[in-house]
XYZ file of C-alpha atoms in Angstrom:
711
model
C 0.000 0.000 0.000
C 1.320 3.431 -0.875
C 1.942 5.770 2.018
C -0.591 8.378 0.999
C -3.355 5.781 0.736
C -3.430 5.796 4.527
C -3.609 9.546 4.921
C -7.270 10.203 4.142
C -8.744 12.272 6.945
C -11.777 9.947 7.092
C -9.758 6.737 7.243
C -11.508 4.323 9.611
C -15.050 5.525 8.843
C -17.179 2.719 7.366
C -20.152 3.717 5.180
C -22.887 1.464 3.781
C -24.076 3.170 0.589
C -27.573 2.257 -0.611
C -27.836 5.279 -2.914
C -28.021 5.486 -6.693
C -27.961 8.075 -9.476
C -26.411 11.421 -8.385
C -27.312 12.968 -5.006
C -26.398 10.021 -2.780
C -23.395 8.775 -4.790
C -21.990 12.325 -4.840
C -22.286 12.458 -1.050
C -20.505 9.134 -0.554
C -17.929 10.050 -3.228
C -16.944 13.018 -1.051
C -16.445 10.625 1.870
C -14.581 7.972 -0.145
C -12.279 10.583 -1.693
C -10.967 11.386 1.773
C -10.408 7.843 2.951
C -13.770 6.547 4.175
C -14.472 2.888 3.446
C -17.606 3.163 1.298
C -19.397 -0.088 0.476
C -22.046 0.164 -2.245
C -24.929 -2.203 -1.568
C -26.262 -3.112 -5.034
C -28.969 -5.352 -6.420
C -28.288 -7.833 -9.203
C -28.691 -5.083 -11.823
C -26.591 -2.586 -9.859
C -26.735 1.186 -9.590
C -28.787 2.476 -12.547
C -26.036 4.999 -13.334
C -23.871 2.099 -14.576
C -25.936 2.164 -17.773
C -26.226 5.929 -18.192
C -23.106 6.491 -20.312
C -21.164 7.959 -21.892
C -18.975 4.997 -22.866
C -15.504 5.067 -24.408
C -14.763 3.398 -27.719
C -12.470 0.886 -25.950
C -15.478 -0.371 -23.937
C -17.689 -2.239 -26.453
C -19.387 -4.156 -23.617
C -20.438 -0.852 -22.045
C -19.225 -1.788 -18.574
C -17.808 1.563 -17.495
C -20.116 4.558 -17.889
C -18.386 7.877 -17.294
C -21.264 8.874 -14.992
C -20.604 5.842 -12.789
C -16.794 5.991 -12.862
C -16.692 9.623 -11.734
C -19.086 9.182 -8.804
C -18.019 5.751 -7.584
C -14.234 5.827 -7.598
C -12.556 4.339 -4.534
C -15.729 2.519 -3.434
C -16.420 -1.183 -2.849
C -19.447 -3.158 -4.063
C -21.443 -5.891 -2.351
C -24.406 -7.465 -4.121
C -27.390 -8.086 -1.846
C -31.075 -8.643 -2.502
C -32.627 -6.804 0.423
C -36.036 -8.263 -0.381
C -34.834 -11.686 0.793
C -34.216 -12.764 4.379
C -30.660 -13.779 3.485
C -29.917 -10.358 2.028
C -31.388 -8.621 5.057
C -29.407 -10.839 7.406
C -26.143 -9.994 5.646
C -26.984 -6.295 5.642
C -27.776 -6.282 9.362
C -24.420 -7.964 10.022
C -22.680 -5.210 8.085
C -24.620 -2.592 10.061
C -23.214 -3.970 13.325
C -19.773 -2.637 12.410
C -20.714 0.359 10.237
C -20.512 4.018 11.181
C -22.899 5.333 8.529
C -25.806 4.207 6.338
C -26.877 6.479 3.457
C -29.933 5.960 1.244
C -31.996 8.059 -1.156
C -35.150 5.966 -1.514
C -38.638 7.371 -1.215
C -40.004 7.422 2.370
C -41.247 4.029 3.518
C -39.032 1.818 1.342
C -36.632 0.854 4.135
C -39.537 0.395 6.545
C -41.165 -2.098 4.162
C -37.864 -3.978 4.047
C -37.793 -4.101 7.875
C -34.552 -2.097 7.713
C -35.756 1.245 9.064
C -33.512 3.585 11.002
C -35.150 2.512 14.254
C -34.519 -1.165 13.533
C -30.902 -0.560 12.505
C -30.326 1.705 15.511
C -31.327 -1.182 17.770
C -28.475 -3.175 16.196
C -25.931 -0.339 16.367
C -26.837 2.643 18.603
C -23.871 4.674 17.267
C -25.144 4.416 13.685
C -25.456 7.657 11.713
C -28.269 7.247 9.162
C -28.516 9.721 6.271
C -31.698 9.925 4.185
C -31.864 12.071 1.032
C -35.427 12.598 -0.200
C -37.037 14.840 -2.768
C -39.226 16.411 -0.099
C -37.799 15.169 3.182
C -38.629 12.422 5.641
C -41.872 12.430 7.690
C -39.874 11.903 10.894
C -38.693 15.517 10.851
C -41.528 17.257 9.033
C -44.084 15.620 6.725
C -44.358 17.511 3.442
C -47.593 17.464 1.415
C -45.345 16.251 -1.427
C -43.794 13.458 0.630
C -44.840 10.737 -1.828
C -43.777 12.618 -4.962
C -40.736 11.307 -6.846
C -38.124 13.959 -7.597
C -35.048 14.531 -9.717
C -32.704 17.477 -10.083
C -34.909 19.373 -12.548
C -37.857 19.205 -10.115
C -35.726 20.416 -7.194
C -34.356 23.314 -9.252
C -37.869 24.277 -10.321
C -39.605 24.056 -6.943
C -36.657 25.300 -4.864
C -36.641 28.623 -6.728
C -33.366 28.523 -8.608
C -35.012 28.343 -12.057
C -37.183 31.325 -11.173
C -34.106 33.551 -10.973
C -32.077 31.958 -13.783
C -32.341 32.746 -17.480
C -32.868 35.792 -19.646
C -36.553 36.549 -18.982
C -39.417 35.330 -16.755
C -40.809 33.535 -19.805
C -37.721 31.359 -20.147
C -36.862 29.766 -16.767
C -33.516 28.015 -17.184
C -32.052 24.978 -15.456
C -28.487 25.390 -14.229
C -26.229 23.110 -16.291
C -24.816 20.718 -13.655
C -27.299 18.801 -11.502
C -27.007 21.327 -8.698
C -30.208 20.110 -7.028
C -28.619 16.684 -6.631
C -25.011 17.734 -6.082
C -25.656 20.447 -3.495
C -28.004 18.140 -1.572
C -25.372 15.396 -1.582
C -22.717 17.836 -0.449
C -24.923 19.038 2.410
C -25.530 15.432 3.453
C -21.791 14.760 3.583
C -21.478 17.712 5.976
C -24.381 16.382 8.053
C -22.732 12.971 8.296
C -19.421 14.407 9.514
C -21.245 16.547 12.093
C -23.280 13.565 13.336
C -20.157 11.389 13.549
C -18.497 14.027 15.697
C -21.543 14.076 17.964
C -21.492 10.268 18.193
C -17.846 10.392 19.261
C -18.859 12.427 22.296
C -22.273 10.967 23.151
C -21.927 7.394 21.936
C -25.239 7.808 20.108
C -25.857 8.135 16.380
C -28.811 9.907 14.810
C -31.069 10.260 11.775
C -30.179 12.948 9.205
C -32.933 14.202 6.907
C -32.175 16.335 3.829
C -34.771 17.353 1.255
C -33.655 18.332 -2.256
C -36.313 21.056 -2.237
C -34.937 22.409 1.071
C -31.328 22.319 -0.127
C -32.070 24.313 -3.292
C -34.191 26.789 -1.326
C -31.253 27.395 1.034
C -29.073 28.007 -2.031
C -31.491 30.755 -3.111
C -31.188 32.605 0.220
C -31.112 36.044 -1.458
C -34.654 35.678 -2.767
C -35.941 35.123 0.777
C -34.419 38.165 2.437
C -35.038 40.368 -0.622
C -38.748 39.525 -0.613
C -38.852 40.049 3.158
C -37.117 43.435 2.965
C -38.838 45.079 0.003
C -41.718 42.802 -0.988
C -40.362 42.152 -4.475
C -40.359 38.767 -6.159
C -36.874 38.365 -7.635
C -36.862 37.152 -11.219
C -34.306 36.240 -13.873
C -31.449 38.709 -14.265
C -29.766 36.991 -17.192
C -26.059 37.112 -16.431
C -26.320 40.446 -14.671
C -26.894 41.500 -11.082
C -29.824 43.570 -9.763
C -27.611 45.767 -7.575
C -24.261 45.937 -9.386
C -22.820 47.226 -12.688
C -20.851 46.449 -14.725
C -21.452 42.863 -13.743
C -21.978 39.807 -15.930
C -20.804 38.234 -19.179
C -19.342 40.416 -21.913
C -18.492 39.517 -25.543
C -14.964 39.002 -26.895
C -13.759 38.393 -30.448
C -13.426 34.660 -29.769
C -15.894 34.026 -26.955
C -16.919 35.736 -23.731
C -15.449 36.999 -20.475
C -16.852 37.615 -16.992
C -16.447 40.959 -15.229
C -17.814 41.729 -11.770
C -17.339 45.241 -10.396
C -18.428 45.668 -6.780
C -16.028 48.158 -5.193
C -15.505 51.661 -6.571
C -11.749 51.149 -6.787
C -12.273 48.361 -9.316
C -14.501 50.611 -11.440
C -11.761 53.226 -11.449
C -9.195 50.602 -12.512
C -11.436 49.222 -15.280
C -11.981 52.744 -16.633
C -8.206 53.275 -16.825
C -7.732 49.952 -18.629
C -10.402 50.986 -21.130
C -8.746 54.393 -21.609
C -11.765 56.183 -20.130
C -10.219 57.985 -17.167
C -12.756 60.789 -17.189
C -15.654 58.350 -17.261
C -14.222 56.591 -14.230
C -14.196 59.876 -12.315
C -17.647 60.980 -13.488
C -20.000 61.264 -10.474
C -22.727 59.595 -12.541
C -20.706 56.359 -12.364
C -18.198 56.738 -9.523
C -20.334 55.118 -6.781
C -21.969 51.711 -6.631
C -25.440 53.247 -6.240
C -24.871 55.584 -9.205
C -23.695 52.733 -11.408
C -26.788 50.738 -10.494
C -29.005 53.561 -11.796
C -27.027 53.653 -15.072
C -26.443 49.915 -15.395
C -27.638 49.605 -19.009
C -25.396 52.455 -20.161
C -22.349 51.132 -18.300
C -22.801 47.518 -19.382
C -23.069 48.630 -23.030
C -19.987 50.816 -22.655
C -17.948 47.860 -21.382
C -19.365 45.435 -23.965
C -18.491 47.777 -26.842
C -14.881 47.745 -25.631
C -14.474 44.005 -24.859
C -15.976 42.795 -28.154
C -13.036 44.271 -30.059
C -10.467 42.094 -28.273
C -9.757 38.380 -27.880
C -10.075 36.576 -24.547
C -6.301 36.317 -24.352
C -5.859 40.058 -24.964
C -8.441 40.894 -22.317
C -6.750 38.512 -19.887
C -3.438 40.329 -20.323
C -5.087 43.722 -19.822
C -7.494 42.941 -16.952
C -6.154 39.816 -15.257
C -5.198 40.504 -11.631
C -6.434 44.106 -11.738
C -10.195 43.641 -11.418
C -12.522 40.660 -10.802
C -12.220 39.113 -14.267
C -12.054 35.725 -15.971
C -12.579 34.173 -19.395
C -15.582 31.930 -19.996
C -13.814 28.575 -20.323
C -14.744 25.445 -22.214
C -13.528 22.101 -20.872
C -10.680 22.279 -23.400
C -9.647 25.660 -21.981
C -9.817 24.238 -18.458
C -7.610 21.241 -19.290
C -4.995 23.623 -20.712
C -5.153 26.030 -17.754
C -1.984 26.167 -15.653
C -4.067 26.782 -12.511
C -5.910 23.485 -12.945
C -2.669 21.570 -13.425
C -0.906 23.182 -10.457
C -3.935 22.627 -8.219
C -4.251 19.020 -9.470
C -7.941 19.438 -10.196
C -7.969 16.822 -12.956
C -7.288 13.397 -11.469
C -6.896 9.933 -12.944
C -8.762 6.805 -11.914
C -7.000 3.515 -12.723
C -8.766 1.396 -15.345
C -9.653 -2.132 -14.271
C -7.696 -3.337 -17.315
C -4.065 -2.153 -16.927
C -3.620 -2.283 -20.712
C -6.234 0.453 -21.176
C -5.943 4.174 -20.607
C -6.903 5.473 -17.175
C -10.013 7.608 -16.797
C -9.845 11.337 -16.112
C -12.252 12.903 -13.604
C -12.714 16.191 -11.755
C -10.747 15.918 -8.511
C -12.060 16.646 -5.039
C -11.483 20.368 -4.348
C -10.998 20.034 -0.563
C -7.328 19.970 0.372
C -5.986 19.297 3.877
C -2.505 20.340 4.980
C -1.886 17.208 7.065
C -4.066 14.693 5.212
C -3.424 14.657 1.452
C -6.241 13.188 -0.618
C -5.515 9.485 -1.230
C -5.002 8.356 -4.824
C -8.299 7.334 -6.390
C -8.992 3.642 -6.850
C -10.814 1.785 -9.606
C -14.606 1.832 -9.177
C -16.060 -1.591 -8.369
C -17.798 -4.142 -10.520
C -21.156 -5.337 -9.190
C -20.515 -7.577 -6.185
C -16.743 -7.392 -6.631
C -16.171 -7.393 -2.886
C -18.768 -9.952 -1.788
C -16.084 -12.350 -0.589
C -14.338 -9.635 1.391
C -17.379 -8.466 3.299
C -19.907 -11.290 3.401
C -17.264 -13.694 4.730
C -15.566 -11.001 6.738
C -18.829 -10.353 8.538
C -18.481 -13.737 10.249
C -14.880 -13.040 11.238
C -15.706 -9.548 12.457
C -18.587 -10.948 14.483
C -16.125 -13.200 16.275
C -13.762 -10.277 16.832
C -16.680 -8.133 17.963
C -17.711 -10.768 20.484
C -14.123 -10.945 21.727
C -14.019 -7.159 22.114
C -17.426 -7.175 23.776
C -16.252 -9.875 26.175
C -13.146 -7.866 27.025
C -15.221 -4.729 27.597
C -17.558 -6.657 29.886
C -14.562 -8.043 31.766
C -13.244 -4.525 32.301
C -16.708 -3.505 33.473
C -16.931 -6.279 36.048
C -15.055 -4.082 38.490
C -16.891 -1.219 40.133
C -15.126 2.143 39.988
C -15.559 5.500 41.578
C -16.593 8.511 39.504
C -14.438 11.618 39.251
C -14.402 14.964 37.491
C -10.986 16.169 36.367
C -10.632 19.964 36.284
C -8.110 22.585 35.204
C -7.999 26.144 33.817
C -7.362 27.079 30.204
C -4.888 29.760 29.105
C -7.540 32.440 29.706
C -8.186 31.239 33.250
C -11.577 29.711 32.403
C -12.423 26.422 34.175
C -12.506 23.220 32.110
C -13.465 19.700 33.137
C -14.606 16.213 32.150
C -16.060 13.130 33.837
C -13.802 10.106 34.264
C -14.387 6.731 35.878
C -12.035 6.754 38.840
C -8.263 7.183 38.701
C -5.263 4.997 39.399
C -2.629 5.476 42.067
C 0.755 4.867 40.434
C 3.157 5.506 43.294
C 3.225 6.615 46.926
C 6.786 7.940 46.849
C 6.600 10.195 45.009
C 2.759 10.361 45.155
C 1.629 9.906 41.537
C -1.896 9.539 40.137
C -3.024 8.587 36.622
C -6.156 9.654 34.712
C -7.217 9.231 31.070
C -8.905 11.640 28.664
C -10.268 10.783 25.215
C -8.473 12.520 22.364
C -11.892 13.499 20.972
C -12.916 15.341 24.164
C -13.482 19.087 23.751
C -10.995 19.833 26.530
C -8.304 17.320 25.488
C -5.949 19.970 24.099
C -6.349 22.128 27.213
C -5.430 19.289 29.570
C -2.408 18.373 27.467
C -1.072 21.924 27.880
C -2.043 22.519 31.530
C 0.646 22.146 34.178
C -1.887 21.583 36.988
C -5.116 19.621 37.303
C -7.472 18.519 40.083
C -9.170 15.156 40.615
C -12.581 15.525 42.324
C -14.008 12.290 43.795
C -17.808 12.485 43.533
C -20.336 11.576 46.208
C -23.580 9.710 45.643
C -25.395 13.059 45.556
C -23.527 14.118 42.421
C -24.922 11.844 39.705
C -26.394 14.814 37.880
C -23.055 16.629 38.075
C -21.301 13.602 36.586
C -23.799 13.511 33.723
C -23.366 17.244 33.111
C -19.601 16.934 32.725
C -19.977 13.882 30.483
C -22.232 15.894 28.138
C -21.515 18.429 25.385
C -23.029 21.279 27.402
C -20.829 24.321 26.736
C -21.429 26.173 30.013
C -20.938 23.272 32.405
C -19.448 25.357 35.205
C -22.322 27.857 35.109
C -24.651 24.989 35.990
C -22.432 23.451 38.686
C -21.795 24.230 42.357
C -18.040 24.805 42.515
C -15.428 27.061 44.045
C -11.809 28.042 43.524
C -9.574 25.665 45.465
C -5.844 25.253 46.002
C -3.640 26.445 43.121
C -6.749 28.303 41.811
C -8.160 25.027 40.457
C -11.938 24.351 40.298
C -13.189 22.230 43.226
C -16.753 20.878 43.557
C -18.845 21.265 46.676
C -20.071 17.954 48.211
C -17.212 15.932 46.676
C -15.783 13.433 49.156
C -12.149 14.134 48.201
C -9.922 16.112 45.875
C -6.307 15.815 44.776
C -4.338 18.761 43.387
C -1.773 17.453 40.893
C 1.158 18.832 38.942
C 1.432 17.180 35.530
C 4.532 15.007 35.304
C 4.046 13.180 32.046
C 1.760 12.673 29.030
C 1.436 9.230 27.449
C -0.179 8.557 24.058
C -2.503 5.581 24.558
C -4.491 4.790 21.397
C -7.659 6.883 21.400
C -6.820 8.364 24.830
C -4.126 10.477 26.459
C -2.843 9.423 29.894
C -2.119 12.230 32.357
C 0.282 11.355 35.179
C 0.312 13.919 37.963
C 2.223 14.395 41.198
C -0.038 15.132 44.186
C 0.651 18.577 45.654
C -2.270 18.793 48.081
C -5.295 16.698 48.962
C -8.356 16.690 51.222
C -10.893 14.020 52.259
C -14.446 14.635 53.547
C -17.260 12.523 54.992
C -19.674 11.015 52.491
C -20.624 8.010 50.400
C -18.864 7.619 47.025
C -20.708 7.508 43.726
C -19.956 4.258 41.916
C -20.031 3.118 38.306
C -20.599 -0.474 37.276
C -21.353 -1.955 33.820
C -22.544 1.315 32.354
C -24.670 2.398 35.319
C -24.256 4.527 38.418
C -24.815 3.042 41.853
C -24.339 4.085 45.441
C -23.362 1.848 48.327
C -26.362 2.964 50.389
C -28.935 2.441 47.651
C -27.721 -1.007 46.745
C -27.277 -2.209 50.331
C -30.645 -3.966 50.277
C -29.492 -5.950 47.256
C -26.419 -7.092 49.132
C -28.446 -7.991 52.205
C -30.974 -9.935 50.142
C -28.246 -11.909 48.418
C -26.446 -12.634 51.698
C -29.550 -13.921 53.460
C -30.398 -16.256 50.606
C -33.951 -14.943 50.437
C -36.020 -15.166 47.247
C -35.545 -12.208 44.929
C -37.678 -11.209 41.929
C -36.049 -8.984 39.274
C -38.116 -6.756 36.971
C -37.834 -3.676 34.808
C -39.915 -0.542 34.232
C -38.936 -0.171 30.583
C -39.792 2.807 28.399
C -39.711 3.474 24.664
C -40.687 6.861 23.219
C -42.816 7.844 26.250
C -44.424 4.406 26.347
C -44.137 1.642 28.960
C -43.822 -2.075 28.182
C -46.198 -4.294 30.171
C -46.749 -8.057 30.140
C -50.210 -9.602 30.006
C -50.686 -11.839 33.066
C -54.310 -12.841 32.576
C -57.051 -11.502 30.335
C -56.840 -7.692 30.504
C -54.574 -7.845 33.553
C -50.966 -6.670 33.273
C -47.721 -6.907 35.219
C -44.269 -5.369 34.892
C -41.880 -7.702 32.973
C -39.754 -9.891 35.280
C -36.913 -12.378 34.975
C -38.078 -16.005 34.531
C -38.387 -18.332 37.526
C -35.420 -20.446 36.400
C -33.066 -17.438 36.328
C -34.144 -14.705 38.728
C -31.292 -12.340 37.980
C -30.482 -9.235 36.004
C -28.981 -11.420 33.278
C -32.124 -13.529 33.351
C -34.238 -10.441 32.632
C -31.891 -9.439 29.812
C -32.072 -12.963 28.383
C -35.877 -13.078 28.483
C -36.238 -9.796 26.621
C -33.472 -10.475 24.095
C -35.041 -13.850 23.244
C -38.178 -11.873 22.377
C -36.143 -9.767 19.894
C -36.108 -6.773 22.223
C -33.047 -4.696 23.074
C -33.230 -3.675 26.748
C -31.018 -1.368 28.770
C -31.297 -1.355 32.565
C -30.079 2.027 33.765
C -30.450 2.079 37.558
C -32.301 0.460 40.439
C -35.729 2.049 40.741
C -37.263 0.181 43.663
C -36.389 -2.475 46.236
C -39.081 -3.693 48.572
C -39.793 -6.668 50.777
C -43.157 -8.397 50.806
C -44.273 -8.507 54.436
C -46.214 -11.727 53.894
C -43.881 -13.842 51.734
C -40.645 -12.190 52.998
C -39.447 -12.099 49.353
C -37.475 -9.161 47.965
C -38.474 -7.538 44.663
C -36.014 -5.388 42.739
C -37.093 -3.214 39.819
C -34.760 -1.407 37.416
C -35.555 1.749 35.488
C -34.533 1.339 31.854
C -35.347 1.524 28.166
C -36.175 -1.005 25.481
C -36.079 -1.031 21.672
C -38.085 -3.241 19.326
C -41.697 -4.185 18.636
C -43.891 -5.571 21.409
C -43.920 -9.398 21.153
C -46.951 -11.600 21.739
C -48.134 -11.318 25.331
C -46.629 -7.841 25.749
C -47.931 -4.379 24.952
C -46.662 -0.789 24.922
C -48.865 1.812 26.642
C -48.513 5.575 26.452
C -47.881 6.979 29.922
C -51.260 8.679 30.016
C -52.970 5.450 28.879
C -51.448 3.001 31.382
C -54.443 0.915 32.605
C -53.721 1.355 36.318
C -56.981 -0.328 37.313
C -55.911 -3.384 35.326
C -52.466 -3.743 36.921
C -52.606 -7.091 38.687
C -50.408 -6.334 41.724
C -51.126 -3.288 43.946
C -47.412 -2.651 44.600
C -46.722 -2.457 40.852
C -49.746 -0.228 40.344
C -48.391 2.161 42.961
C -44.935 2.100 41.370
C -46.333 2.945 37.919
C -48.276 5.862 39.406
C -45.006 7.131 40.889
C -43.216 6.606 37.555
C -45.783 8.737 35.723
C -45.349 11.578 38.219
C -41.570 11.428 38.168
C -41.377 11.162 34.371
C -43.452 14.324 34.076
C -41.049 16.237 36.343
C -37.906 14.686 34.872
C -36.597 13.506 38.263
C -36.589 9.823 39.175
C -36.304 8.408 42.672
C -35.145 5.216 44.334
C -37.738 3.446 46.540
C -36.802 1.300 49.509
C -39.269 -0.275 51.932
C -42.098 -2.800 51.845
C -44.872 -3.331 49.335
C -47.003 -0.949 51.421
C -44.784 1.948 52.495
C -41.217 3.178 52.229
C -38.852 6.006 51.364
C -38.085 7.518 47.969
C -34.671 9.094 47.442
C -34.224 11.371 44.449
C -31.258 10.179 42.427
C -30.945 12.755 39.671
C -30.648 15.789 41.920
C -29.168 16.606 45.324
C -30.590 13.940 47.594
C -34.007 14.713 49.010
C -35.829 11.916 50.800
C -39.583 11.683 51.281
C -42.032 9.103 52.615
C -44.753 7.523 50.464
C -47.403 4.845 50.792
C -46.822 1.954 48.440
C -44.022 1.551 45.939
C-alpha cells in the first residue's frame, strides 16, 4: 500500500451506501475521496447509473459509464437482494460494524424492508443514518409532497433557482450541472461528519434528513431576504446583477469573459484599462449606487470595448487588476496552468491495466496534514462480496471478543471523578472520568485518562496543573453534566476556587491537586500522570459506576443484604420506549411489569428473556427495592429503556394510557403511578421499603428523601 493511501482524513469511517444516481453517490464520493471505506450495496442489476453512459470506444461491452466511474471511484461493491431474508441478514451484520448508512429511496421503502432507522439503531446505537429525499422524511416534518418522486430538474424548479435563472421570466432556465442533486449530496456529507463528531462524544448516532427542495431553497437565500425586505419577487437577471454594474458576461472576439465590479476602486481601474479615465471619475458612475441607476449604459460601454479584443488580450489587460475571468470550455480548463498546479484533474485507474486510465474532476478540498488518497478503480457489481460477506463472520467473532473484554473490564466497580483545570484564559474546564489509578506513593503519583476526541483534550495536554474531584452519591447529575456536550458546564455546577486556583466541587468526598509530570499517548486516549501537591478528604458516600450504570453503596445495600440472606428475589424492569411503557399480560386484561423467569431470577435472566423476544433492553439504575411482608421475598425493579416491537403477550402503553386499574399487583400499580409523576417532572427516585410503604430518594438531583405509601 502506498503511504498516501493511509492519509485520508476519514480513514476508519465505514459507510454502507444504498444510494443510486447522483445525489447520494456524490455524497458518498466526497467521503470515499478522503479515505472513508464506502461499500455500495447493489442489487443484481446494480446502480442504474452504470448504464447511463457515456462509454468510451475501448469499452464495447459498455461496462464503465463515465457517470458511474466519476461518482463511484474508490468505493467497494457488495451485491445483496434486500427483499430476501438472506440479504437482510447480511446487511444487518454489516450494520453492526458500520458508522454510517446512506440511502436516497422514497419514504417508507426501508420500513417495508424491515430495515428502518429505528430497527438498525437497535443493532448499532452509534449508527449515523442519512436519508436524502425529494421532499424530506416524515420523521422531521411531513411535506404534502412526501410521496412525490423527484429529480434534479424538479428540485431546481420548486426550490426557486429556475425562477431567478435565465434571460426573462418567460424562459426559466435549469443550471447546467445537476445542482439540485449535487448540493443536496454535499450538504448530506457535511451532516454525516457533524453527526459522527456528535457520536464520538455521546456514543449515540442519529437520523439525518435532507430534502432536495430544502437544499435548493437554502441556495437561493437572497430571494428570501429580498422579498422580506422590500416585498419584491426576484426574477431572472440573465447574467447580470440587480444591484451591481458592470457585472456579468461580456463579448470578446473569440468568446466571452466575466467581469464583476463591486467596489468603486475596481470601477476606477477598469476605466483606466479601457482608456476612459474621465468616465471613471464621473459622479454619474463613480459610486456603486450611481452605477446601479445607469447599469444599461455602463454595461453597453464595457461590452463595446471588450468585443473588439480576444479573450487572451483581455486577460493580459485585466487579469489581476479587477474581478475578471474568461468563460472557459472544458478544453480551456484542461490547458489552464491553474488546474494543473492545483491538481484538479485526477486519474482513476482502469480495471484493465492495458487500457488508458479515466480522467475525472478531482475533489477540491485539500488538507494540509491529510493529502487526498489516490483514487482507486470503481467496483464491478458484487466485486467485494467475498471480502465483506465472509468477513462479517470473522468480524462478528472479533466483535464478540471485544465485547467480552469490555464486559470483563466492566466487572469491576469504579468511583466517579471529574478532572478539572484552567485554560490559558483562566476559564475552568473539566470532564467526567471513571475513577483514577494510584501509580506511586513515593513520590505520590496519580493517573487519569482523557479521550483525544474530548473538547478539553488539548487544554489538559497543555495545563501544568489539574485537580481530581471524587464524587459523592449526591452528584450523579453533576457527573452527567460533565460527560455531556453542554458548553457552560461550570455555570450549571456548584463549585469554588480551590488550592492552586483550580476548580473544586462542593459535596465531593475528596480532591487531589496534581502537577502534571508526564503525558502518554494511549491509542484513542491520552494518559495524564500527575504528582499530588495537596489533597483533602471529607465525609460522604462515594458515587460508583458499574457496567454502564451509576450506583451508590447505600442504595444497593438492600441488594447485598438480600443476596447474603439467601432470600427469594424477583427482578423486573420498568422499561420505556418513546414515552411508552412495556407491560406483560398476566391474565385476560390484567398486566404486570416484565420480570426475569423463575429459572433465572437475575439481572442477566431479565436481559435474556427480553433479548429472546427480539427486544433490546437497557437497565439504567435500580428504581425500587421492597420486601413483601407476607412472603418475605425481595423484589427489585430497574428503570430502563427497550427497543423493538412488542412481542406476543406484551404491549406498549402511552404513559397517560397506562391501565392502572388493570395492573394485577397493587405494589406495581403504585410504582407505575409514581413513575408517571416522576417522568413528568424529569426527576426519578429510588424506593426502599415494603410493598405498602417506604422512602423515595431522588437520584438525579441533590438527595431529598420523602415518605410515600406503596411503591
